[in-house]
Amino acid sequence: QVISKIKHHYRKDRLRNLDGLSVIKKRVWFNVRKSNTENLIRIVVEGYTKEEVDKEVNLIKELIKND
């Protein structure tokens, strides 16, 4: 499962399991959750700079692609 893989990858960061999986890092944070109405996973990434967000998005994409 994709969310379990992401959770394992980020196990050393601060994690919350409310409404999916939230990962909180120093400068970037994101939430990953399964949609209740569609066959997809929703990912919301926020951070201090566009570059930091883009880097995290690309890392998450690679984790999902390799699943």
PDB file of N, CA and C in Angstrom:
ATOM      1  N   GLN A   1       0.839  -1.191   0.000  1.00  0.00           N
ATOM      2  CA  GLN A   1       0.000   0.000   0.000  1.00  0.00           C
ATOM      3  C   GLN A   1       0.876   1.244   0.000  1.00  0.00           C
ATOM      4  N   VAL A   2       0.493   2.229  -0.781  1.00  0.00           N
ATOM      5  CA  VAL A   2       1.290   3.434  -0.984  1.00  0.00           C
ATOM      6  C   VAL A   2       1.469   4.211   0.320  1.00  0.00           C
ATOM      7  N   ILE A   3       0.407   4.396   1.070  1.00  0.00           N
ATOM      8  CA  ILE A   3       0.496   5.186   2.298  1.00  0.00           C
ATOM      9  C   ILE A   3       1.439   4.522   3.302  1.00  0.00           C
ATOM     10  N   SER A   4       1.398   3.212   3.394  1.00  0.00           N
ATOM     11  CA  SER A   4       2.313   2.497   4.293  1.00  0.00           C
ATOM     12  C   SER A   4       3.762   2.692   3.868  1.00  0.00           C
ATOM     13  N   LYS A   5       4.001   2.687   2.573  1.00  0.00           N
ATOM     14  CA  LYS A   5       5.359   2.892   2.055  1.00  0.00           C
ATOM     15  C   LYS A   5       5.854   4.302   2.381  1.00  0.00           C
ATOM     16  N   ILE A   6       4.994   5.293   2.215  1.00  0.00           N
ATOM     17  CA  ILE A   6       5.350   6.674   2.536  1.00  0.00           C
ATOM     18  C   ILE A   6       5.604   6.802   4.036  1.00  0.00           C
ATOM     19  N   LYS A   7       4.747   6.185   4.833  1.00  0.00           N
ATOM     20  CA  LYS A   7       4.905   6.221   6.296  1.00  0.00           C
ATOM     21  C   LYS A   7       6.248   5.616   6.703  1.00  0.00           C
ATOM     22  N   HIS A   8       6.613   4.517   6.099  1.00  0.00           N
ATOM     23  CA  HIS A   8       7.894   3.877   6.411  1.00  0.00           C
ATOM     24  C   HIS A   8       9.073   4.772   6.011  1.00  0.00           C
ATOM     25  N   HIS A   9       8.972   5.378   4.837  1.00  0.00           N
ATOM     26  CA  HIS A   9      10.056   6.232   4.348  1.00  0.00           C
ATOM     27  C   HIS A   9      10.288   7.432   5.284  1.00  0.00           C
ATOM     28  N   TYR A  10       9.214   7.987   5.804  1.00  0.00           N
ATOM     29  CA  TYR A  10       9.292   9.189   6.646  1.00  0.00           C
ATOM     30  C   TYR A  10       9.205   8.859   8.140  1.00  0.00           C
ATOM     31  N   ARG A  11       9.496   7.642   8.523  1.00  0.00           N
ATOM     32  CA  ARG A  11       9.313   7.191   9.912  1.00  0.00           C
ATOM     33  C   ARG A  11      10.115   8.000  10.930  1.00  0.00           C
ATOM     34  N   LYS A  12      11.186   8.668  10.528  1.00  0.00           N
ATOM     35  CA  LYS A  12      11.991   9.465  11.459  1.00  0.00           C
ATOM     36  C   LYS A  12      11.478  10.897  11.600  1.00  0.00           C
ATOM     37  N   ASP A  13      10.490  11.275  10.789  1.00  0.00           N
ATOM     38  CA  ASP A  13       9.891  12.603  10.882  1.00  0.00           C
ATOM     39  C   ASP A  13       8.662  12.535  11.788  1.00  0.00           C
ATOM     40  N   ARG A  14       8.082  13.671  12.070  1.00  0.00           N
ATOM     41  CA  ARG A  14       6.878  13.706  12.900  1.00  0.00           C
ATOM     42  C   ARG A  14       5.676  13.286  12.045  1.00  0.00           C
ATOM     43  N   LEU A  15       4.958  12.262  12.499  1.00  0.00           N
ATOM     44  CA  LEU A  15       3.829  11.709  11.747  1.00  0.00           C
ATOM     45  C   LEU A  15       2.544  11.854  12.545  1.00  0.00           C
ATOM     46  N   ARG A  16       1.451  12.074  11.830  1.00  0.00           N
ATOM     47  CA  ARG A  16       0.114  12.080  12.429  1.00  0.00           C
ATOM     48  C   ARG A  16      -0.798  11.264  11.525  1.00  0.00           C
ATOM     49  N   ASN A  17      -1.683  10.494  12.146  1.00  0.00           N
ATOM     50  CA  ASN A  17      -2.568   9.617  11.378  1.00  0.00           C
ATOM     51  C   ASN A  17      -4.019  10.074  11.401  1.00  0.00           C
ATOM     52  N   LEU A  18      -4.254  11.351  11.552  1.00  0.00           N
ATOM     53  CA  LEU A  18      -5.605  11.891  11.529  1.00  0.00           C
ATOM     54  C   LEU A  18      -5.947  12.298  10.096  1.00  0.00           C
ATOM     55  N   ASP A  19      -7.027  11.770   9.555  1.00  0.00           N
ATOM     56  CA  ASP A  19      -7.443  12.061   8.176  1.00  0.00           C
ATOM     57  C   ASP A  19      -6.326  11.738   7.185  1.00  0.00           C
ATOM     58  N   GLY A  20      -5.892  10.504   7.204  1.00  0.00           N
ATOM     59  CA  GLY A  20      -4.802  10.079   6.333  1.00  0.00           C
ATOM     60  C   GLY A  20      -3.492  10.121   7.092  1.00  0.00           C
ATOM     61  N   LEU A  21      -2.423  10.356   6.374  1.00  0.00           N
ATOM     62  CA  LEU A  21      -1.092  10.443   6.973  1.00  0.00           C
ATOM     63  C   LEU A  21      -0.556  11.848   6.755  1.00  0.00           C
ATOM     64  N   SER A  22      -0.208  12.518   7.845  1.00  0.00           N
ATOM     65  CA  SER A  22       0.445  13.825   7.751  1.00  0.00           C
ATOM     66  C   SER A  22       1.889  13.667   8.182  1.00  0.00           C
ATOM     67  N   VAL A  23       2.777  14.278   7.416  1.00  0.00           N
ATOM     68  CA  VAL A  23       4.206  14.263   7.715  1.00  0.00           C
ATOM     69  C   VAL A  23       4.630  15.712   7.930  1.00  0.00           C
ATOM     70  N   ILE A  24       5.245  15.970   9.077  1.00  0.00           N
ATOM     71  CA  ILE A  24       5.667  17.319   9.406  1.00  0.00           C
ATOM     72  C   ILE A  24       7.188  17.340   9.536  1.00  0.00           C
ATOM     73  N   LYS A  25       7.818  18.085   8.634  1.00  0.00           N
ATOM     74  CA  LYS A  25       9.268  18.262   8.663  1.00  0.00           C
ATOM     75  C   LYS A  25       9.532  19.724   9.026  1.00  0.00           C
ATOM     76  N   LYS A  26      10.793  20.117   9.101  1.00  0.00           N
ATOM     77  CA  LYS A  26      11.104  21.491   9.510  1.00  0.00           C
ATOM     78  C   LYS A  26      10.562  22.542   8.550  1.00  0.00           C
ATOM     79  N   ARG A  27      10.715  22.321   7.256  1.00  0.00           N
ATOM     80  CA  ARG A  27      10.338  23.358   6.292  1.00  0.00           C
ATOM     81  C   ARG A  27       9.263  22.922   5.294  1.00  0.00           C
ATOM     82  N   VAL A  28       8.849  21.664   5.384  1.00  0.00           N
ATOM     83  CA  VAL A  28       7.834  21.122   4.467  1.00  0.00           C
ATOM     84  C   VAL A  28       6.907  20.215   5.261  1.00  0.00           C
ATOM     85  N   TRP A  29       5.629  20.224   4.925  1.00  0.00           N
ATOM     86  CA  TRP A  29       4.676  19.323   5.549  1.00  0.00           C
ATOM     87  C   TRP A  29       3.679  18.894   4.489  1.00  0.00           C
ATOM     88  N   PHE A  30       3.135  17.694   4.646  1.00  0.00           N
ATOM     89  CA  PHE A  30       2.169  17.218   3.659  1.00  0.00           C
ATOM     90  C   PHE A  30       1.219  16.202   4.267  1.00  0.00           C
ATOM     91  N   ASN A  31       0.105  16.013   3.559  1.00  0.00           N
ATOM     92  CA  ASN A  31      -0.907  15.048   3.949  1.00  0.00           C
ATOM     93  C   ASN A  31      -1.190  14.146   2.761  1.00  0.00           C
ATOM     94  N   VAL A  32      -1.286  12.854   3.028  1.00  0.00           N
ATOM     95  CA  VAL A  32      -1.601  11.854   2.011  1.00  0.00           C
ATOM     96  C   VAL A  32      -2.808  11.080   2.518  1.00  0.00           C
ATOM     97  N   ARG A  33      -3.844  10.983   1.699  1.00  0.00           N
ATOM     98  CA  ARG A  33      -5.010  10.212   2.135  1.00  0.00           C
ATOM     99  C   ARG A  33      -5.725   9.613   0.937  1.00  0.00           C
ATOM    100  N   LYS A  34      -6.371   8.499   1.194  1.00  0.00           N
ATOM    101  CA  LYS A  34      -7.174   7.823   0.174  1.00  0.00           C
ATOM    102  C   LYS A  34      -8.494   8.570   0.046  1.00  0.00           C
ATOM    103  N   SER A  35      -8.924   8.802  -1.175  1.00  0.00           N
ATOM    104  CA  SER A  35     -10.207   9.453  -1.407  1.00  0.00           C
ATOM    105  C   SER A  35     -11.340   8.504  -1.028  1.00  0.00           C
ATOM    106  N   ASN A  36     -12.379   9.051  -0.439  1.00  0.00           N
ATOM    107  CA  ASN A  36     -13.552   8.244  -0.091  1.00  0.00           C
ATOM    108  C   ASN A  36     -14.516   8.084  -1.260  1.00  0.00           C
ATOM    109  N   THR A  37     -14.377   8.920  -2.278  1.00  0.00           N
ATOM    110  CA  THR A  37     -15.333   8.890  -3.384  1.00  0.00           C
ATOM    111  C   THR A  37     -14.737   8.478  -4.721  1.00  0.00           C
ATOM    112  N   GLU A  38     -13.400   8.490  -4.822  1.00  0.00           N
ATOM    113  CA  GLU A  38     -12.742   8.135  -6.075  1.00  0.00           C
ATOM    114  C   GLU A  38     -11.608   7.161  -5.795  1.00  0.00           C
ATOM    115  N   ASN A  39     -11.183   6.447  -6.821  1.00  0.00           N
ATOM    116  CA  ASN A  39     -10.089   5.490  -6.682  1.00  0.00           C
ATOM    117  C   ASN A  39      -8.756   6.219  -6.888  1.00  0.00           C
ATOM    118  N   LEU A  40      -8.404   7.066  -5.906  1.00  0.00           N
ATOM    119  CA  LEU A  40      -7.157   7.805  -5.995  1.00  0.00           C
ATOM    120  C   LEU A  40      -6.676   8.205  -4.606  1.00  0.00           C
ATOM    121  N   ILE A  41      -5.444   8.672  -4.576  1.00  0.00           N
ATOM    122  CA  ILE A  41      -4.841   9.160  -3.340  1.00  0.00           C
ATOM    123  C   ILE A  41      -4.629  10.658  -3.496  1.00  0.00           C
ATOM    124  N   ARG A  42      -5.057  11.408  -2.504  1.00  0.00           N
ATOM    125  CA  ARG A  42      -4.890  12.863  -2.521  1.00  0.00           C
ATOM    126  C   ARG A  42      -3.638  13.229  -1.723  1.00  0.00           C
ATOM    127  N   ILE A  43      -2.841  14.122  -2.299  1.00  0.00           N
ATOM    128  CA  ILE A  43      -1.612  14.567  -1.646  1.00  0.00           C
ATOM    129  C   ILE A  43      -1.596  16.091  -1.668  1.00  0.00           C
ATOM    130  N   VAL A  44      -1.434  16.687  -0.487  1.00  0.00           N
ATOM    131  CA  VAL A  44      -1.323  18.138  -0.363  1.00  0.00           C
ATOM    132  C   VAL A  44       0.028  18.421   0.285  1.00  0.00           C
ATOM    133  N   VAL A  45       0.863  19.191  -0.403  1.00  0.00           N
ATOM    134  CA  VAL A  45       2.206  19.507   0.094  1.00  0.00           C
ATOM    135  C   VAL A  45       2.317  21.020   0.265  1.00  0.00           C
ATOM    136  N   GLU A  46       2.829  21.442   1.414  1.00  0.00           N
ATOM    137  CA  GLU A  46       3.046  22.857   1.681  1.00  0.00           C
ATOM    138  C   GLU A  46       4.448  23.034   2.246  1.00  0.00           C
ATOM    139  N   GLY A  47       5.007  24.229   2.061  1.00  0.00           N
ATOM    140  CA  GLY A  47       6.332  24.505   2.591  1.00  0.00           C
ATOM    141  C   GLY A  47       6.650  25.976   2.498  1.00  0.00           C
ATOM    142  N   TYR A  48       7.859  26.324   2.902  1.00  0.00           N
ATOM    143  CA  TYR A  48       8.266  27.721   2.918  1.00  0.00           C
ATOM    144  C   TYR A  48       8.630  28.257   1.539  1.00  0.00           C
ATOM    145  N   THR A  49       9.187  27.396   0.669  1.00  0.00           N
ATOM    146  CA  THR A  49       9.550  27.848  -0.672  1.00  0.00           C
ATOM    147  C   THR A  49       9.047  26.855  -1.716  1.00  0.00           C
ATOM    148  N   LYS A  50       8.873  27.353  -2.934  1.00  0.00           N
ATOM    149  CA  LYS A  50       8.438  26.499  -4.040  1.00  0.00           C
ATOM    150  C   LYS A  50       9.454  25.386  -4.295  1.00  0.00           C
ATOM    151  N   GLU A  51      10.729  25.702  -4.185  1.00  0.00           N
ATOM    152  CA  GLU A  51      11.779  24.716  -4.437  1.00  0.00           C
ATOM    153  C   GLU A  51      11.696  23.553  -3.448  1.00  0.00           C
ATOM    154  N   GLU A  52      11.459  23.867  -2.172  1.00  0.00           N
ATOM    155  CA  GLU A  52      11.353  22.821  -1.157  1.00  0.00           C
ATOM    156  C   GLU A  52      10.123  21.950  -1.400  1.00  0.00           C
ATOM    157  N   VAL A  53       9.017  22.587  -1.776  1.00  0.00           N
ATOM    158  CA  VAL A  53       7.788  21.839  -2.071  1.00  0.00           C
ATOM    159  C   VAL A  53       8.001  20.952  -3.293  1.00  0.00           C
ATOM    160  N   ASP A  54       8.579  21.498  -4.351  1.00  0.00           N
ATOM    161  CA  ASP A  54       8.834  20.720  -5.568  1.00  0.00           C
ATOM    162  C   ASP A  54       9.720  19.511  -5.291  1.00  0.00           C
ATOM    163  N   LYS A  55      10.752  19.703  -4.479  1.00  0.00           N
ATOM    164  CA  LYS A  55      11.655  18.605  -4.134  1.00  0.00           C
ATOM    165  C   LYS A  55      10.901  17.490  -3.410  1.00  0.00           C
ATOM    166  N   GLU A  56      10.032  17.863  -2.467  1.00  0.00           N
ATOM    167  CA  GLU A  56       9.273  16.863  -1.714  1.00  0.00           C
ATOM    168  C   GLU A  56       8.248  16.168  -2.612  1.00  0.00           C
ATOM    169  N   VAL A  57       7.601  16.921  -3.487  1.00  0.00           N
ATOM    170  CA  VAL A  57       6.634  16.339  -4.430  1.00  0.00           C
ATOM    171  C   VAL A  57       7.329  15.307  -5.310  1.00  0.00           C
ATOM    172  N   ASN A  58       8.504  15.630  -5.807  1.00  0.00           N
ATOM    173  CA  ASN A  58       9.233  14.691  -6.664  1.00  0.00           C
ATOM    174  C   ASN A  58       9.626  13.431  -5.903  1.00  0.00           C
ATOM    175  N   LEU A  59      10.019  13.572  -4.648  1.00  0.00           N
ATOM    176  CA  LEU A  59      10.364  12.410  -3.832  1.00  0.00           C
ATOM    177  C   LEU A  59       9.132  11.530  -3.608  1.00  0.00           C
ATOM    178  N   ILE A  60       8.007  12.142  -3.297  1.00  0.00           N
ATOM    179  CA  ILE A  60       6.768  11.384  -3.088  1.00  0.00           C
ATOM    180  C   ILE A  60       6.363  10.669  -4.384  1.00  0.00           C
ATOM    181  N   LYS A  61       6.487  11.356  -5.506  1.00  0.00           N
ATOM    182  CA  LYS A  61       6.172  10.739  -6.811  1.00  0.00           C
ATOM    183  C   LYS A  61       7.021   9.497  -7.047  1.00  0.00           C
ATOM    184  N   GLU A  62       8.314   9.579  -6.733  1.00  0.00           N
ATOM    185  CA  GLU A  62       9.197   8.435  -6.916  1.00  0.00           C
ATOM    186  C   GLU A  62       8.779   7.265  -6.010  1.00  0.00           C
ATOM    187  N   LEU A  63       8.410   7.556  -4.774  1.00  0.00           N
ATOM    188  CA  LEU A  63       7.949   6.500  -3.875  1.00  0.00           C
ATOM    189  C   LEU A  63       6.709   5.827  -4.436  1.00  0.00           C
ATOM    190  N   ILE A  64       5.792   6.616  -4.975  1.00  0.00           N
ATOM    191  CA  ILE A  64       4.546   6.063  -5.524  1.00  0.00           C
ATOM    192  C   ILE A  64       4.813   5.283  -6.801  1.00  0.00           C
ATOM    193  N   LYS A  65       5.669   5.813  -7.683  1.00  0.00           N
ATOM    194  CA  LYS A  65       5.990   5.125  -8.944  1.00  0.00           C
ATOM    195  C   LYS A  65       6.617   3.749  -8.704  1.00  0.00           C
ATOM    196  N   ASN A  66       7.431   3.658  -7.691  1.00  0.00           N
ATOM    197  CA  ASN A  66       8.136   2.412  -7.428  1.00  0.00           C
ATOM    198  C   ASN A  66       7.307   1.419  -6.625  1.00  0.00           C
ATOM    199  N   ASP A  67       6.048   1.723  -6.402  1.00  0.00           N
ATOM    200  CA  ASP A  67       5.177   0.832  -5.634  1.00  0.00           C
ATOM    201  C   ASP A  67       4.587  -0.256  -6.515  1.00  0.00           C
TER     202      ASP A  67
END
